[in-house]
JSON list of C-alpha atoms in Angstrom, two decimals:
[
{"chain": "L", "resi": 193, "resn": "UNK", "atom": "CA", "xyz": [9.10, 17.68, -29.86]},
{"chain": "L", "resi": 194, "resn": "UNK", "atom": "CA", "xyz": [8.74, 13.97, -30.33]},
{"chain": "L", "resi": 195, "resn": "UNK", "atom": "CA", "xyz": [9.28, 11.33, -27.67]},
{"chain": "L", "resi": 196, "resn": "UNK", "atom": "CA", "xyz": [11.66, 8.39, -27.71]},
{"chain": "L", "resi": 197, "resn": "UNK", "atom": "CA", "xyz": [12.03, 6.48, -30.96]},
{"chain": "L", "resi": 198, "resn": "UNK", "atom": "CA", "xyz": [13.31, 3.20, -29.54]},
{"chain": "L", "resi": 199, "resn": "UNK", "atom": "CA", "xyz": [11.43, 0.14, -28.33]},
{"chain": "L", "resi": 200, "resn": "UNK", "atom": "CA", "xyz": [13.82, -0.99, -25.57]},
{"chain": "L", "resi": 201, "resn": "UNK", "atom": "CA", "xyz": [13.59, 0.96, -22.28]},
{"chain": "L", "resi": 202, "resn": "UNK", "atom": "CA", "xyz": [16.13, 3.74, -21.67]},
{"chain": "L", "resi": 203, "resn": "UNK", "atom": "CA", "xyz": [16.66, 6.24, -18.87]},
{"chain": "L", "resi": 204, "resn": "UNK", "atom": "CA", "xyz": [15.43, 9.83, -19.25]},
{"chain": "L", "resi": 205, "resn": "UNK", "atom": "CA", "xyz": [15.18, 12.76, -16.85]},
{"chain": "L", "resi": 206, "resn": "UNK", "atom": "CA", "xyz": [11.84, 14.45, -16.25]},
{"chain": "L", "resi": 207, "resn": "UNK", "atom": "CA", "xyz": [11.15, 17.83, -14.70]},
{"chain": "L", "resi": 208, "resn": "UNK", "atom": "CA", "xyz": [8.80, 17.92, -11.73]},
{"chain": "L", "resi": 209, "resn": "UNK", "atom": "CA", "xyz": [6.95, 20.74, -10.02]},
{"chain": "L", "resi": 210, "resn": "UNK", "atom": "CA", "xyz": [8.97, 22.56, -7.39]},
{"chain": "L", "resi": 211, "resn": "UNK", "atom": "CA", "xyz": [9.21, 20.38, -4.26]},
{"chain": "L", "resi": 212, "resn": "UNK", "atom": "CA", "xyz": [7.13, 17.75, -6.08]},
{"chain": "L", "resi": 213, "resn": "UNK", "atom": "CA", "xyz": [9.85, 15.17, -6.71]},
{"chain": "L", "resi": 214, "resn": "UNK", "atom": "CA", "xyz": [8.60, 12.62, -4.14]},
{"chain": "L", "resi": 215, "resn": "UNK", "atom": "CA", "xyz": [4.97, 12.99, -5.23]},
{"chain": "L", "resi": 216, "resn": "UNK", "atom": "CA", "xyz": [5.94, 12.61, -8.90]},
{"chain": "L", "resi": 217, "resn": "UNK", "atom": "CA", "xyz": [8.05, 9.54, -8.07]},
{"chain": "L", "resi": 218, "resn": "UNK", "atom": "CA", "xyz": [5.11, 7.96, -6.21]},
{"chain": "L", "resi": 219, "resn": "UNK", "atom": "CA", "xyz": [2.72, 8.77, -9.06]},
{"chain": "L", "resi": 220, "resn": "UNK", "atom": "CA", "xyz": [5.09, 7.25, -11.63]},
{"chain": "L", "resi": 221, "resn": "UNK", "atom": "CA", "xyz": [5.45, 4.07, -9.56]},
{"chain": "L", "resi": 222, "resn": "UNK", "atom": "CA", "xyz": [1.67, 3.78, -9.18]},
{"chain": "L", "resi": 223, "resn": "UNK", "atom": "CA", "xyz": [1.38, 3.89, -12.98]},
{"chain": "L", "resi": 224, "resn": "UNK", "atom": "CA", "xyz": [3.91, 1.06, -13.30]},
{"chain": "L", "resi": 225, "resn": "UNK", "atom": "CA", "xyz": [6.71, 3.29, -14.64]},
{"chain": "L", "resi": 226, "resn": "UNK", "atom": "CA", "xyz": [10.26, 2.29, -13.65]},
{"chain": "L", "resi": 227, "resn": "UNK", "atom": "CA", "xyz": [11.45, 5.43, -11.85]},
{"chain": "L", "resi": 228, "resn": "UNK", "atom": "CA", "xyz": [14.44, 6.49, -9.74]},
{"chain": "L", "resi": 229, "resn": "UNK", "atom": "CA", "xyz": [14.58, 9.45, -7.36]},
{"chain": "L", "resi": 230, "resn": "UNK", "atom": "CA", "xyz": [18.10, 9.95, -5.96]},
{"chain": "L", "resi": 231, "resn": "UNK", "atom": "CA", "xyz": [17.78, 11.08, -2.34]},
{"chain": "L", "resi": 232, "resn": "UNK", "atom": "CA", "xyz": [20.48, 12.23, 0.05]},
{"chain": "L", "resi": 233, "resn": "UNK", "atom": "CA", "xyz": [20.24, 12.33, 3.83]},
{"chain": "L", "resi": 234, "resn": "UNK", "atom": "CA", "xyz": [20.70, 15.68, 5.56]},
{"chain": "L", "resi": 235, "resn": "UNK", "atom": "CA", "xyz": [20.45, 16.68, 9.21]},
{"chain": "L", "resi": 236, "resn": "UNK", "atom": "CA", "xyz": [18.12, 19.63, 9.82]},
{"chain": "L", "resi": 237, "resn": "UNK", "atom": "CA", "xyz": [17.65, 21.57, 13.05]},
{"chain": "L", "resi": 238, "resn": "UNK", "atom": "CA", "xyz": [14.07, 22.29, 14.11]},
{"chain": "L", "resi": 239, "resn": "UNK", "atom": "CA", "xyz": [13.48, 24.11, 17.42]},
{"chain": "L", "resi": 240, "resn": "UNK", "atom": "CA", "xyz": [16.51, 22.52, 19.06]},
{"chain": "L", "resi": 241, "resn": "UNK", "atom": "CA", "xyz": [15.71, 19.11, 17.58]},
{"chain": "L", "resi": 242, "resn": "UNK", "atom": "CA", "xyz": [17.91, 17.37, 15.08]},
{"chain": "L", "resi": 243, "resn": "UNK", "atom": "CA", "xyz": [16.06, 15.49, 12.39]},
{"chain": "L", "resi": 244, "resn": "UNK", "atom": "CA", "xyz": [17.46, 13.49, 9.51]},
{"chain": "L", "resi": 245, "resn": "UNK", "atom": "CA", "xyz": [15.55, 14.16, 6.30]},
{"chain": "L", "resi": 246, "resn": "UNK", "atom": "CA", "xyz": [15.86, 12.80, 2.78]},
{"chain": "L", "resi": 247, "resn": "UNK", "atom": "CA", "xyz": [16.15, 15.48, 0.11]},
{"chain": "L", "resi": 248, "resn": "UNK", "atom": "CA", "xyz": [16.38, 15.09, -3.68]},
{"chain": "L", "resi": 249, "resn": "UNK", "atom": "CA", "xyz": [19.96, 15.10, -4.95]},
{"chain": "L", "resi": 250, "resn": "UNK", "atom": "CA", "xyz": [18.88, 17.10, -8.01]},
{"chain": "L", "resi": 251, "resn": "UNK", "atom": "CA", "xyz": [15.89, 19.34, -7.37]},
{"chain": "L", "resi": 252, "resn": "UNK", "atom": "CA", "xyz": [12.95, 19.07, -9.77]},
{"chain": "L", "resi": 253, "resn": "UNK", "atom": "CA", "xyz": [14.32, 15.90, -11.41]},
{"chain": "L", "resi": 254, "resn": "UNK", "atom": "CA", "xyz": [13.12, 12.29, -11.41]},
{"chain": "L", "resi": 255, "resn": "UNK", "atom": "CA", "xyz": [14.58, 9.65, -13.70]},
{"chain": "L", "resi": 256, "resn": "UNK", "atom": "CA", "xyz": [12.43, 7.19, -15.65]},
{"chain": "L", "resi": 257, "resn": "UNK", "atom": "CA", "xyz": [13.36, 4.11, -17.63]},
{"chain": "L", "resi": 258, "resn": "UNK", "atom": "CA", "xyz": [10.81, 3.92, -20.41]},
{"chain": "L", "resi": 259, "resn": "UNK", "atom": "CA", "xyz": [10.18, 2.68, -23.91]},
{"chain": "L", "resi": 260, "resn": "UNK", "atom": "CA", "xyz": [8.39, 4.55, -26.68]},
{"chain": "L", "resi": 261, "resn": "UNK", "atom": "CA", "xyz": [4.98, 3.28, -25.55]},
{"chain": "L", "resi": 262, "resn": "UNK", "atom": "CA", "xyz": [5.27, 4.78, -22.05]},
{"chain": "L", "resi": 263, "resn": "UNK", "atom": "CA", "xyz": [6.12, 8.36, -23.12]},
{"chain": "L", "resi": 264, "resn": "UNK", "atom": "CA", "xyz": [2.58, 9.80, -22.84]},
{"chain": "L", "resi": 265, "resn": "UNK", "atom": "CA", "xyz": [1.88, 7.82, -19.67]},
{"chain": "L", "resi": 266, "resn": "UNK", "atom": "CA", "xyz": [4.80, 9.60, -17.95]},
{"chain": "L", "resi": 267, "resn": "UNK", "atom": "CA", "xyz": [3.54, 13.05, -18.98]},
{"chain": "L", "resi": 268, "resn": "UNK", "atom": "CA", "xyz": [0.10, 12.25, -17.56]},
{"chain": "L", "resi": 269, "resn": "UNK", "atom": "CA", "xyz": [1.46, 11.54, -14.06]},
{"chain": "L", "resi": 270, "resn": "UNK", "atom": "CA", "xyz": [0.81, 14.16, -11.40]},
{"chain": "L", "resi": 271, "resn": "UNK", "atom": "CA", "xyz": [3.67, 16.58, -10.59]},
{"chain": "L", "resi": 272, "resn": "UNK", "atom": "CA", "xyz": [5.50, 15.69, -13.83]},
{"chain": "L", "resi": 273, "resn": "UNK", "atom": "CA", "xyz": [6.04, 18.82, -15.94]},
{"chain": "L", "resi": 274, "resn": "UNK", "atom": "CA", "xyz": [7.96, 17.60, -18.99]},
{"chain": "L", "resi": 275, "resn": "UNK", "atom": "CA", "xyz": [10.98, 15.64, -20.16]},
{"chain": "L", "resi": 276, "resn": "UNK", "atom": "CA", "xyz": [14.39, 17.25, -19.85]},
{"chain": "L", "resi": 277, "resn": "UNK", "atom": "CA", "xyz": [15.56, 18.16, -23.35]},
{"chain": "L", "resi": 278, "resn": "UNK", "atom": "CA", "xyz": [18.75, 19.51, -24.86]},
{"chain": "L", "resi": 279, "resn": "UNK", "atom": "CA", "xyz": [18.21, 21.43, -28.11]},
{"chain": "L", "resi": 280, "resn": "UNK", "atom": "CA", "xyz": [14.61, 20.12, -28.15]},
{"chain": "L", "resi": 281, "resn": "UNK", "atom": "CA", "xyz": [15.87, 16.51, -28.19]},
{"chain": "L", "resi": 282, "resn": "UNK", "atom": "CA", "xyz": [15.35, 13.90, -25.51]},
{"chain": "L", "resi": 283, "resn": "UNK", "atom": "CA", "xyz": [18.79, 12.51, -24.69]},
{"chain": "L", "resi": 284, "resn": "UNK", "atom": "CA", "xyz": [18.88, 9.01, -23.20]},
{"chain": "L", "resi": 285, "resn": "UNK", "atom": "CA", "xyz": [20.98, 8.69, -20.05]},
{"chain": "L", "resi": 286, "resn": "UNK", "atom": "CA", "xyz": [23.31, 5.67, -20.04]},
{"chain": "L", "resi": 287, "resn": "UNK", "atom": "CA", "xyz": [22.60, 3.02, -17.40]},
{"chain": "L", "resi": 288, "resn": "UNK", "atom": "CA", "xyz": [26.15, 3.57, -16.13]},
{"chain": "L", "resi": 289, "resn": "UNK", "atom": "CA", "xyz": [25.37, 7.17, -15.06]},
{"chain": "L", "resi": 290, "resn": "UNK", "atom": "CA", "xyz": [22.25, 6.12, -13.14]},
{"chain": "L", "resi": 291, "resn": "UNK", "atom": "CA", "xyz": [24.22, 3.28, -11.53]},
{"chain": "L", "resi": 292, "resn": "UNK", "atom": "CA", "xyz": [26.98, 5.73, -10.61]},
{"chain": "L", "resi": 293, "resn": "UNK", "atom": "CA", "xyz": [24.50, 8.01, -8.81]},
{"chain": "L", "resi": 294, "resn": "UNK", "atom": "CA", "xyz": [23.14, 5.00, -6.93]},
{"chain": "L", "resi": 295, "resn": "UNK", "atom": "CA", "xyz": [26.64, 3.93, -5.90]},
{"chain": "L", "resi": 296, "resn": "UNK", "atom": "CA", "xyz": [27.68, 7.43, -4.79]},
{"chain": "L", "resi": 297, "resn": "UNK", "atom": "CA", "xyz": [24.56, 7.87, -2.68]},
{"chain": "L", "resi": 298, "resn": "UNK", "atom": "CA", "xyz": [24.87, 4.36, -1.25]},
{"chain": "L", "resi": 299, "resn": "UNK", "atom": "CA", "xyz": [28.51, 4.80, -0.30]},
{"chain": "L", "resi": 300, "resn": "UNK", "atom": "CA", "xyz": [28.06, 7.82, 2.00]},
{"chain": "L", "resi": 301, "resn": "UNK", "atom": "CA", "xyz": [31.78, 8.64, 2.22]},
{"chain": "L", "resi": 302, "resn": "UNK", "atom": "CA", "xyz": [32.88, 11.50, 4.44]},
{"chain": "L", "resi": 303, "resn": "UNK", "atom": "CA", "xyz": [36.59, 10.88, 5.03]},
{"chain": "L", "resi": 304, "resn": "UNK", "atom": "CA", "xyz": [39.76, 13.00, 5.04]},
{"chain": "L", "resi": 305, "resn": "UNK", "atom": "CA", "xyz": [42.57, 13.18, 2.52]},
{"chain": "L", "resi": 306, "resn": "UNK", "atom": "CA", "xyz": [46.09, 12.91, 3.89]},
{"chain": "L", "resi": 307, "resn": "UNK", "atom": "CA", "xyz": [49.37, 14.01, 2.32]},
{"chain": "L", "resi": 308, "resn": "UNK", "atom": "CA", "xyz": [47.63, 15.23, -0.80]},
{"chain": "L", "resi": 309, "resn": "UNK", "atom": "CA", "xyz": [49.86, 15.11, -3.86]},
{"chain": "L", "resi": 310, "resn": "UNK", "atom": "CA", "xyz": [47.16, 16.04, -6.31]},
{"chain": "L", "resi": 311, "resn": "UNK", "atom": "CA", "xyz": [46.75, 19.37, -8.04]},
{"chain": "L", "resi": 312, "resn": "UNK", "atom": "CA", "xyz": [43.68, 21.33, -9.00]},
{"chain": "L", "resi": 313, "resn": "UNK", "atom": "CA", "xyz": [42.15, 19.83, -12.13]},
{"chain": "L", "resi": 314, "resn": "UNK", "atom": "CA", "xyz": [43.95, 16.45, -11.92]},
{"chain": "L", "resi": 315, "resn": "UNK", "atom": "CA", "xyz": [41.95, 13.56, -13.32]},
{"chain": "L", "resi": 316, "resn": "UNK", "atom": "CA", "xyz": [41.74, 10.88, -10.62]},
{"chain": "L", "resi": 317, "resn": "UNK", "atom": "CA", "xyz": [40.20, 7.44, -10.30]},
{"chain": "L", "resi": 318, "resn": "UNK", "atom": "CA", "xyz": [38.73, 5.79, -7.22]},
{"chain": "L", "resi": 319, "resn": "UNK", "atom": "CA", "xyz": [40.57, 2.52, -6.64]},
{"chain": "L", "resi": 320, "resn": "UNK", "atom": "CA", "xyz": [38.41, 0.74, -4.02]},
{"chain": "L", "resi": 321, "resn": "UNK", "atom": "CA", "xyz": [34.87, 0.43, -2.70]},
{"chain": "L", "resi": 322, "resn": "UNK", "atom": "CA", "xyz": [31.57, 0.63, -4.56]},
{"chain": "L", "resi": 323, "resn": "UNK", "atom": "CA", "xyz": [32.94, 3.45, -6.72]},
{"chain": "L", "resi": 324, "resn": "UNK", "atom": "CA", "xyz": [35.97, 1.54, -8.03]},
{"chain": "L", "resi": 325, "resn": "UNK", "atom": "CA", "xyz": [36.85, 2.78, -11.52]},
{"chain": "L", "resi": 326, "resn": "UNK", "atom": "CA", "xyz": [34.88, 6.02, -11.21]},
{"chain": "L", "resi": 327, "resn": "UNK", "atom": "CA", "xyz": [36.81, 8.99, -12.54]},
{"chain": "L", "resi": 328, "resn": "UNK", "atom": "CA", "xyz": [36.56, 12.62, -11.54]},
{"chain": "L", "resi": 329, "resn": "UNK", "atom": "CA", "xyz": [38.55, 15.83, -11.25]},
{"chain": "L", "resi": 330, "resn": "UNK", "atom": "CA", "xyz": [40.08, 17.46, -8.20]},
{"chain": "L", "resi": 331, "resn": "UNK", "atom": "CA", "xyz": [38.13, 20.70, -7.72]},
{"chain": "L", "resi": 332, "resn": "UNK", "atom": "CA", "xyz": [39.04, 23.67, -5.57]},
{"chain": "L", "resi": 333, "resn": "UNK", "atom": "CA", "xyz": [41.98, 23.37, -3.18]},
{"chain": "L", "resi": 334, "resn": "UNK", "atom": "CA", "xyz": [43.33, 19.77, -3.26]},
{"chain": "L", "resi": 335, "resn": "UNK", "atom": "CA", "xyz": [43.51, 19.88, 0.55]},
{"chain": "L", "resi": 336, "resn": "UNK", "atom": "CA", "xyz": [39.69, 20.10, 0.63]},
{"chain": "L", "resi": 337, "resn": "UNK", "atom": "CA", "xyz": [39.46, 16.45, -0.57]},
{"chain": "L", "resi": 338, "resn": "UNK", "atom": "CA", "xyz": [36.79, 17.26, -3.14]},
{"chain": "L", "resi": 339, "resn": "UNK", "atom": "CA", "xyz": [36.39, 15.23, -6.33]},
{"chain": "L", "resi": 340, "resn": "UNK", "atom": "CA", "xyz": [33.89, 16.23, -9.01]},
{"chain": "L", "resi": 341, "resn": "UNK", "atom": "CA", "xyz": [32.26, 13.29, -10.80]},
{"chain": "L", "resi": 342, "resn": "UNK", "atom": "CA", "xyz": [30.78, 14.40, -14.11]},
{"chain": "L", "resi": 343, "resn": "UNK", "atom": "CA", "xyz": [27.40, 13.02, -15.18]},
{"chain": "L", "resi": 344, "resn": "UNK", "atom": "CA", "xyz": [27.71, 14.11, -18.80]},
{"chain": "L", "resi": 345, "resn": "UNK", "atom": "CA", "xyz": [24.28, 13.11, -20.06]},
{"chain": "L", "resi": 346, "resn": "UNK", "atom": "CA", "xyz": [22.49, 14.68, -17.12]},
{"chain": "L", "resi": 347, "resn": "UNK", "atom": "CA", "xyz": [24.51, 17.88, -17.49]},
{"chain": "L", "resi": 348, "resn": "UNK", "atom": "CA", "xyz": [25.56, 18.01, -13.85]},
{"chain": "L", "resi": 349, "resn": "UNK", "atom": "CA", "xyz": [28.41, 17.00, -11.60]},
{"chain": "L", "resi": 350, "resn": "UNK", "atom": "CA", "xyz": [28.43, 15.40, -8.17]},
{"chain": "L", "resi": 351, "resn": "UNK", "atom": "CA", "xyz": [31.06, 16.71, -5.79]},
{"chain": "L", "resi": 352, "resn": "UNK", "atom": "CA", "xyz": [32.10, 14.10, -3.22]},
{"chain": "L", "resi": 353, "resn": "UNK", "atom": "CA", "xyz": [34.70, 13.78, -0.51]},
{"chain": "L", "resi": 354, "resn": "UNK", "atom": "CA", "xyz": [37.01, 10.79, -0.99]},
{"chain": "L", "resi": 355, "resn": "UNK", "atom": "CA", "xyz": [39.77, 9.27, 1.14]},
{"chain": "L", "resi": 356, "resn": "UNK", "atom": "CA", "xyz": [43.11, 10.23, -0.44]},
{"chain": "L", "resi": 357, "resn": "UNK", "atom": "CA", "xyz": [44.29, 6.63, -0.08]},
{"chain": "L", "resi": 358, "resn": "UNK", "atom": "CA", "xyz": [41.57, 5.51, -2.48]},
{"chain": "L", "resi": 359, "resn": "UNK", "atom": "CA", "xyz": [42.61, 7.91, -5.26]},
{"chain": "L", "resi": 360, "resn": "UNK", "atom": "CA", "xyz": [45.07, 7.30, -8.06]},
{"chain": "L", "resi": 361, "resn": "UNK", "atom": "CA", "xyz": [45.96, 9.59, -10.94]},
{"chain": "L", "resi": 362, "resn": "UNK", "atom": "CA", "xyz": [44.09, 8.55, -14.06]},
{"chain": "L", "resi": 363, "resn": "UNK", "atom": "CA", "xyz": [45.33, 8.60, -17.64]},
{"chain": "L", "resi": 364, "resn": "UNK", "atom": "CA", "xyz": [43.81, 11.34, -19.81]}
]
């Protein structure tokens, strides 16, 4: 199980201890590693109090942009368990997928679809805003306004709610 073989920095996902994403992120930053922890804001109820908290978008994952020389340094950081591997290979994550996560989390859309003329499974493209050009699939009932954006190299999808007026059918 070798590390990266390239000299220029690339994005990789690392596993963290359970509920240790923020601590791992802090540890990586203290070591000078370029790291990204995608956080989403959620409202939690505590004894009749509403509190907004930031939770990891993907539990037990932190993303690092490293070169070959920083591989061991990442593994030595506290709360880091290992690199995410597929078939024992470290797969670099394209900058575009990390940028897409940042844009989706920064946008914070929660709007309604109107007069939906899309069908389940239709490939759609977002035509305005920070997510312009992003493609995804209509998932579930089209009336639910849910679009699944696939992050292929991470092996996960982000399901977001998008204004129907911002969607156009994309070419397959």
